[in-house]
Phi, psi and omega in degrees: 000134178260131175231123179276134181243351179280156177288135178286159176297156175302134182087009182252161172242106182286126181229058184275350184290140179237195185297153180295137181254170179298327179296326181291333180299322179296325179296327182303324182289340183279345181248017188270347183279147175161161176225148178287131172234116182116163180253164185302142181282180175142347178211170180296336182274355184291126178282161177244217185241165165289124183306139177100345177278146178276128183266154172253127186246010178291159185282350184260013183254134178271145182271112181279354178101164182179189181242141183278134174291144180293139178272139179278166180261006179259195181283354175257117189288319179221150184280331180232137186255150178288155172288156174301149177293164183293125174224161184207168177089225183270086189248014174282113182218163166216131180059059184284150170223151187217149175219145174279129182278142183298331179272000182108153183088185189224144175242128179243138170236152179202167177307135179168183180298117179057027182069112184275149180237149172219158176229158176209146175261341189227004180071012176242306181264126182242142181232140176299142184226031176084202182239155176299315182239079183299335178269004180098169180226076188299338180291350181266349191292337175302328185261339185255000185056037176092350179291147176264003181279109182252142198250154158045062180287165175226119182257141170207168181227122183216132172053044173083012177212153175275139173247132180232110170266139182211166190245148174229125181193186173226161183300133173079007183237147170253020167279089195221165179209151172245128180244166177237138170229151179228156179204147175272344182244334185082359184285155175304133179083356183265001190272138178258130176288120183256357173111179180285138179252307179216142172225159174230148178245168184295342177277351180277159178260017178224172183230117186275072171221175176062060183281155171209126180270134178228139174244124185273181184294340178269004180082008178279142180261139180224146174240118172264153181193175174136151179202121180054216184044230183271006171107213190267132181241166179217131177230150176286148181238139176280116181299334182288329184245339186078003181254172185299141179244112179078192185245001182297141176216124180258143173263129186250321187203151178211148179203115189307312181295339179146127178217143179191183171060058180285149170220129178243127177226148178258126175222120182064231182273358192240145164264122181259129176253112174264138177218171172248132175259153170074211196249132171260185163068020177248025182061221183291351176268003181297144181247009178313141171212154187257129186237163180212149169217176181214160183210158175281351182221149180294341179272359179094185004283142177264124181245150176271183183301328181272003178087009181275138180288133179292341173292341179253022178092006178289162179163137177262121182286129176241350178201134178210177181302138176202134180058234180265015175257111186246131174059049181288128181187197191050070188283155168221139182252126177247124173269108182247179184295337181251020176119182180278147177226147174254120172262143181197172170249156174212170180250135173283174181302329181272006176090359178286137180270124188234161176282130172243142176222132172222153173285152176250128171246169180230130182280184185297336178266003178085013179268137182285150171216163183253147173210000000 
């Protein structure tokens, strides 16, 4: 397993993490203990956990109840963060994305050689499931300088098929591209290359990586993306093709020290924009943290709890380094039968990148918190 420990250049997205190694499997057993404290989220009345307890996020666990930590009125939602929920098996990931399979179970994709896949039946035990493109993806080499390491995928399921947006780039460059692949089964080798969606050149002020597909209340499709440079962007997508529609581009969020990995979800009256601030990929020295803002429209403006515009560096922190959880970020939100969950990666004390999962609750003002 290769792990990069040097600081990336300003404006770069460090992607040094590679496939899970046998040494990492042993680490999986060290993060497997825990019990659920709190009931499933989904409303302002949903309780959370006593901060510091490790949660269980598997589908076979019953919620015995608990007390919600008080939410702060600043950009930090809670003073103490919950431990990641219990997971086991092949849990080495970077930049995870997840979708609920129509036949049951879960499909995970993440940064790795030709885009790595995992499956789970219970949201606790995860197993490696090959690569999206086991034979390679030669159309990406213009952007990767020949590397097969493809970054930051986004999975969704619509109209009987899986959609996978994924990124091709190199460290420190915004000569990048987002591509689309589709599959009816999600299995390794079953994916069809659907073409280029968005690209950026070195003359652009944005970076075309870290995609996330959102469908708004009017049925319009949008793709958010972005990493460093001028921040998070949004473009319209043609539902018939899954590719970009027109030339419009909206700016959603910016943060000078580093911002990337957007996710937009609609809950109630609000579109919530989750992003990662600061630096990933430095092992236990990573400073990644997960932030959120919200807007009445997918195009913004997104404001944090204190009313600050995310275009001006605003954002409410909902997860940051604590204890042996270092640099938690690159979020993905899963709406499951028992409530919303946040999937992310974090680094253990030894620098190994692992899967983190926590439940999402919403306070009386509609702001998300983790438990």
